[in-house]
Amino acid sequence: MKVALKPENLAQLVFVIRGEKIMFDVDLAKLYGVSTKALNQAFRRNKQRFPSDFAFQLSKEEFDQLRSQIVTSSPAIANLRSQIVTSRLHGGRRYRPYAFTEQGVAMLSSVLRSTRAVEVNIAIMRTFVQLRRLMGHQPRPCSQGRSA
């Protein structure tokens, strides 16, 4: 299933962790049309291309906090993250998710090397730019200059 590559759809997949806007491996895998396992294998094979400011694995505390936030949120949001909150006993995640910053997402497209990866990467980069504009600098009120 292909996810529509509209900024409003992609923006829902961007979270802030450790002060960075990130996207999770599971969401990126869906967008790129690969399994999460395949995406993470490509990531691990090319680990030297992903310094810690490009990608990182959530700590146990971050993962637990994320799961608790999702479980207590609305059902619509919980459905978006069902793979993150599903328990081990029921076939869910067996490891903490990886988080990719904007730079990490850009690097993923070169590692995955597919037409779909390029298309997804362009759409995600546009979304990050749009989010920066929306969340970034609020216009400051104009101050009157003093005349001497």
PDB file of C-alpha atoms in Angstrom:
ATOM      1  CA  MET A   1       0.000   0.000   0.000  1.00  0.00           C
ATOM      2  CA  LYS A   2       1.464   3.342  -1.056  1.00  0.00           C
ATOM      3  CA  VAL A   3       0.965   6.285   1.243  1.00  0.00           C
ATOM      4  CA  ALA A   4       0.068   9.555  -0.470  1.00  0.00           C
ATOM      5  CA  LEU A   5       3.157  11.741  -0.499  1.00  0.00           C
ATOM      6  CA  LYS A   6       1.385  14.964   0.468  1.00  0.00           C
ATOM      7  CA  PRO A   7       3.061  17.197   3.062  1.00  0.00           C
ATOM      8  CA  GLU A   8      -0.031  17.105   5.277  1.00  0.00           C
ATOM      9  CA  ASN A   9       0.132  13.288   5.356  1.00  0.00           C
ATOM     10  CA  LEU A  10       3.874  13.171   5.903  1.00  0.00           C
ATOM     11  CA  ALA A  11       3.820  15.857   8.611  1.00  0.00           C
ATOM     12  CA  GLN A  12       1.752  13.507  10.794  1.00  0.00           C
ATOM     13  CA  LEU A  13       4.705  11.112  10.772  1.00  0.00           C
ATOM     14  CA  VAL A  14       7.223  13.666  12.081  1.00  0.00           C
ATOM     15  CA  PHE A  15       7.900  13.650  15.832  1.00  0.00           C
ATOM     16  CA  VAL A  16      10.237  15.597  18.068  1.00  0.00           C
ATOM     17  CA  ILE A  17      12.618  13.484  20.129  1.00  0.00           C
ATOM     18  CA  ARG A  18      15.802  14.758  21.788  1.00  0.00           C
ATOM     19  CA  GLY A  19      14.935  18.158  20.360  1.00  0.00           C
ATOM     20  CA  GLU A  20      15.137  16.853  16.781  1.00  0.00           C
ATOM     21  CA  LYS A  21      12.361  16.413  14.234  1.00  0.00           C
ATOM     22  CA  ILE A  22      12.494  12.709  13.360  1.00  0.00           C
ATOM     23  CA  MET A  23      10.674   9.979  11.490  1.00  0.00           C
ATOM     24  CA  PHE A  24      10.508   6.374  12.689  1.00  0.00           C
ATOM     25  CA  ASP A  25      11.884   3.411  10.774  1.00  0.00           C
ATOM     26  CA  VAL A  26       8.473   1.744  10.524  1.00  0.00           C
ATOM     27  CA  ASP A  27       6.911   4.808   8.883  1.00  0.00           C
ATOM     28  CA  LEU A  28       9.814   5.314   6.497  1.00  0.00           C
ATOM     29  CA  ALA A  29       9.691   1.657   5.481  1.00  0.00           C
ATOM     30  CA  LYS A  30       5.997   1.994   4.599  1.00  0.00           C
ATOM     31  CA  LEU A  31       6.704   5.125   2.576  1.00  0.00           C
ATOM     32  CA  TYR A  32       9.638   3.547   0.744  1.00  0.00           C
ATOM     33  CA  GLY A  33       7.633   0.390   0.077  1.00  0.00           C
ATOM     34  CA  VAL A  34      10.040  -1.950   1.882  1.00  0.00           C
ATOM     35  CA  SER A  35       9.790  -3.948   5.079  1.00  0.00           C
ATOM     36  CA  THR A  36      11.054  -2.377   8.292  1.00  0.00           C
ATOM     37  CA  LYS A  37      13.518  -5.261   8.517  1.00  0.00           C
ATOM     38  CA  ALA A  38      14.933  -4.472   5.051  1.00  0.00           C
ATOM     39  CA  LEU A  39      15.220  -0.756   5.843  1.00  0.00           C
ATOM     40  CA  ASN A  40      17.046  -1.437   9.100  1.00  0.00           C
ATOM     41  CA  GLN A  41      19.352  -3.973   7.429  1.00  0.00           C
ATOM     42  CA  ALA A  42      20.322  -1.358   4.820  1.00  0.00           C
ATOM     43  CA  PHE A  43      20.846   1.140   7.641  1.00  0.00           C
ATOM     44  CA  ARG A  44      23.077  -1.243   9.613  1.00  0.00           C
ATOM     45  CA  ARG A  45      25.087  -2.251   6.506  1.00  0.00           C
ATOM     46  CA  ASN A  46      25.825   1.435   5.902  1.00  0.00           C
ATOM     47  CA  LYS A  47      26.170   2.547   9.528  1.00  0.00           C
ATOM     48  CA  GLN A  48      29.224   4.703   8.707  1.00  0.00           C
ATOM     49  CA  ARG A  49      26.933   6.992   6.653  1.00  0.00           C
ATOM     50  CA  PHE A  50      24.678   7.654   9.657  1.00  0.00           C
ATOM     51  CA  PRO A  51      26.349   9.547  12.507  1.00  0.00           C
ATOM     52  CA  SER A  52      24.292   9.948  15.672  1.00  0.00           C
ATOM     53  CA  ASP A  53      22.825  13.257  14.471  1.00  0.00           C
ATOM     54  CA  PHE A  54      21.411  11.438  11.394  1.00  0.00           C
ATOM     55  CA  ALA A  55      19.892   8.382  13.094  1.00  0.00           C
ATOM     56  CA  PHE A  56      19.660   6.835  16.554  1.00  0.00           C
ATOM     57  CA  GLN A  57      17.823   4.076  18.360  1.00  0.00           C
ATOM     58  CA  LEU A  58      15.376   5.192  21.024  1.00  0.00           C
ATOM     59  CA  SER A  59      16.427   4.510  24.600  1.00  0.00           C
ATOM     60  CA  LYS A  60      14.264   2.207  26.695  1.00  0.00           C
ATOM     61  CA  GLU A  61      12.887   5.243  28.540  1.00  0.00           C
ATOM     62  CA  GLU A  62      12.037   7.085  25.308  1.00  0.00           C
ATOM     63  CA  PHE A  63      10.387   3.968  23.898  1.00  0.00           C
ATOM     64  CA  ASP A  64       8.333   3.400  27.063  1.00  0.00           C
ATOM     65  CA  GLN A  65       7.266   7.052  27.102  1.00  0.00           C
ATOM     66  CA  LEU A  66       6.287   6.885  23.437  1.00  0.00           C
ATOM     67  CA  ARG A  67       4.225   3.754  24.012  1.00  0.00           C
ATOM     68  CA  SER A  68       2.436   5.296  26.989  1.00  0.00           C
ATOM     69  CA  GLN A  69       1.639   8.472  25.020  1.00  0.00           C
ATOM     70  CA  ILE A  70       0.240   6.489  22.126  1.00  0.00           C
ATOM     71  CA  VAL A  71      -1.816   4.141  24.276  1.00  0.00           C
ATOM     72  CA  THR A  72      -3.479   7.086  26.015  1.00  0.00           C
ATOM     73  CA  SER A  73      -4.062   9.072  22.832  1.00  0.00           C
ATOM     74  CA  SER A  74      -7.065   8.956  20.533  1.00  0.00           C
ATOM     75  CA  PRO A  75      -7.843   5.687  18.703  1.00  0.00           C
ATOM     76  CA  ALA A  76      -7.113   7.292  15.327  1.00  0.00           C
ATOM     77  CA  ILE A  77      -3.579   8.199  16.390  1.00  0.00           C
ATOM     78  CA  ALA A  78      -3.058   4.864  18.122  1.00  0.00           C
ATOM     79  CA  ASN A  79      -3.853   3.086  14.846  1.00  0.00           C
ATOM     80  CA  LEU A  80      -1.016   4.966  13.143  1.00  0.00           C
ATOM     81  CA  ARG A  81       1.424   3.526  15.673  1.00  0.00           C
ATOM     82  CA  SER A  82      -0.025   0.077  16.221  1.00  0.00           C
ATOM     83  CA  GLN A  83       3.274  -1.598  15.372  1.00  0.00           C
ATOM     84  CA  ILE A  84       5.110   0.389  18.023  1.00  0.00           C
ATOM     85  CA  VAL A  85       2.707  -0.351  20.874  1.00  0.00           C
ATOM     86  CA  THR A  86       1.922  -3.997  20.151  1.00  0.00           C
ATOM     87  CA  SER A  87       3.441  -6.281  22.762  1.00  0.00           C
ATOM     88  CA  ARG A  88       6.037  -8.918  22.039  1.00  0.00           C
ATOM     89  CA  LEU A  89       3.630 -11.693  22.817  1.00  0.00           C
ATOM     90  CA  HIS A  90       1.387 -10.628  19.979  1.00  0.00           C
ATOM     91  CA  GLY A  91       3.934 -10.291  17.182  1.00  0.00           C
ATOM     92  CA  GLY A  92       4.876  -6.630  17.669  1.00  0.00           C
ATOM     93  CA  ARG A  93       8.256  -4.954  17.705  1.00  0.00           C
ATOM     94  CA  ARG A  94      11.048  -6.883  19.316  1.00  0.00           C
ATOM     95  CA  TYR A  95      13.454  -3.955  19.458  1.00  0.00           C
ATOM     96  CA  ARG A  96      13.350  -0.233  20.074  1.00  0.00           C
ATOM     97  CA  PRO A  97      12.665   1.772  16.902  1.00  0.00           C
ATOM     98  CA  TYR A  98      15.249   3.772  15.040  1.00  0.00           C
ATOM     99  CA  ALA A  99      14.652   7.478  14.566  1.00  0.00           C
ATOM    100  CA  PHE A 100      15.953   9.283  11.471  1.00  0.00           C
ATOM    101  CA  THR A 101      16.507  13.037  11.371  1.00  0.00           C
ATOM    102  CA  GLU A 102      16.098  15.033   8.185  1.00  0.00           C
ATOM    103  CA  GLN A 103      19.717  14.325   7.255  1.00  0.00           C
ATOM    104  CA  GLY A 104      19.256  10.627   7.984  1.00  0.00           C
ATOM    105  CA  VAL A 105      16.208  10.484   5.737  1.00  0.00           C
ATOM    106  CA  ALA A 106      18.228  12.096   2.952  1.00  0.00           C
ATOM    107  CA  MET A 107      20.975   9.511   3.419  1.00  0.00           C
ATOM    108  CA  LEU A 108      18.466   6.642   3.363  1.00  0.00           C
ATOM    109  CA  SER A 109      17.497   7.405  -0.219  1.00  0.00           C
ATOM    110  CA  SER A 110      21.098   6.917  -1.336  1.00  0.00           C
ATOM    111  CA  VAL A 111      21.331   3.656   0.593  1.00  0.00           C
ATOM    112  CA  LEU A 112      18.038   2.229  -0.703  1.00  0.00           C
ATOM    113  CA  ARG A 113      18.708   3.275  -4.330  1.00  0.00           C
ATOM    114  CA  SER A 114      15.279   2.975  -5.885  1.00  0.00           C
ATOM    115  CA  THR A 115      13.029   5.272  -7.873  1.00  0.00           C
ATOM    116  CA  ARG A 116      10.487   5.140  -5.049  1.00  0.00           C
ATOM    117  CA  ALA A 117      13.178   6.119  -2.526  1.00  0.00           C
ATOM    118  CA  VAL A 118      14.024   9.215  -4.553  1.00  0.00           C
ATOM    119  CA  GLU A 119      10.341  10.220  -4.870  1.00  0.00           C
ATOM    120  CA  VAL A 120       9.723   9.680  -1.158  1.00  0.00           C
ATOM    121  CA  ASN A 121      12.880  11.537  -0.215  1.00  0.00           C
ATOM    122  CA  ILE A 122      11.882  14.603  -2.240  1.00  0.00           C
ATOM    123  CA  ALA A 123       8.423  14.639  -0.646  1.00  0.00           C
ATOM    124  CA  ILE A 124       9.857  14.244   2.862  1.00  0.00           C
ATOM    125  CA  MET A 125      12.410  17.013   2.324  1.00  0.00           C
ATOM    126  CA  ARG A 126       9.607  19.330   1.194  1.00  0.00           C
ATOM    127  CA  THR A 127       7.646  18.407   4.307  1.00  0.00           C
ATOM    128  CA  PHE A 128      10.590  19.179   6.607  1.00  0.00           C
ATOM    129  CA  VAL A 129      11.018  22.553   4.883  1.00  0.00           C
ATOM    130  CA  GLN A 130       7.319  23.305   5.303  1.00  0.00           C
ATOM    131  CA  LEU A 131       7.467  22.321   8.981  1.00  0.00           C
ATOM    132  CA  ARG A 132      10.466  24.590   9.506  1.00  0.00           C
ATOM    133  CA  ARG A 133       8.500  27.458   8.021  1.00  0.00           C
ATOM    134  CA  LEU A 134       5.467  26.741  10.200  1.00  0.00           C
ATOM    135  CA  MET A 135       7.317  25.989  13.435  1.00  0.00           C
ATOM    136  CA  GLY A 136      10.333  28.143  12.873  1.00  0.00           C
ATOM    137  CA  HIS A 137      10.788  31.787  13.378  1.00  0.00           C
ATOM    138  CA  GLN A 138       7.701  33.694  14.327  1.00  0.00           C
ATOM    139  CA  PRO A 139       7.793  37.206  12.908  1.00  0.00           C
ATOM    140  CA  ARG A 140       9.013  39.689  15.474  1.00  0.00           C
ATOM    141  CA  PRO A 141       7.016  42.857  15.980  1.00  0.00           C
ATOM    142  CA  CYS A 142       8.670  45.764  14.248  1.00  0.00           C
ATOM    143  CA  SER A 143      10.369  48.087  16.668  1.00  0.00           C
ATOM    144  CA  GLN A 144      10.499  51.751  16.001  1.00  0.00           C
ATOM    145  CA  GLY A 145      13.988  53.029  15.361  1.00  0.00           C
ATOM    146  CA  ARG A 146      15.193  55.815  17.582  1.00  0.00           C
ATOM    147  CA  SER A 147      16.232  58.997  15.897  1.00  0.00           C
ATOM    148  CA  ALA A 148      19.283  60.755  17.222  1.00  0.00           C
TER     149      ALA A 148
END
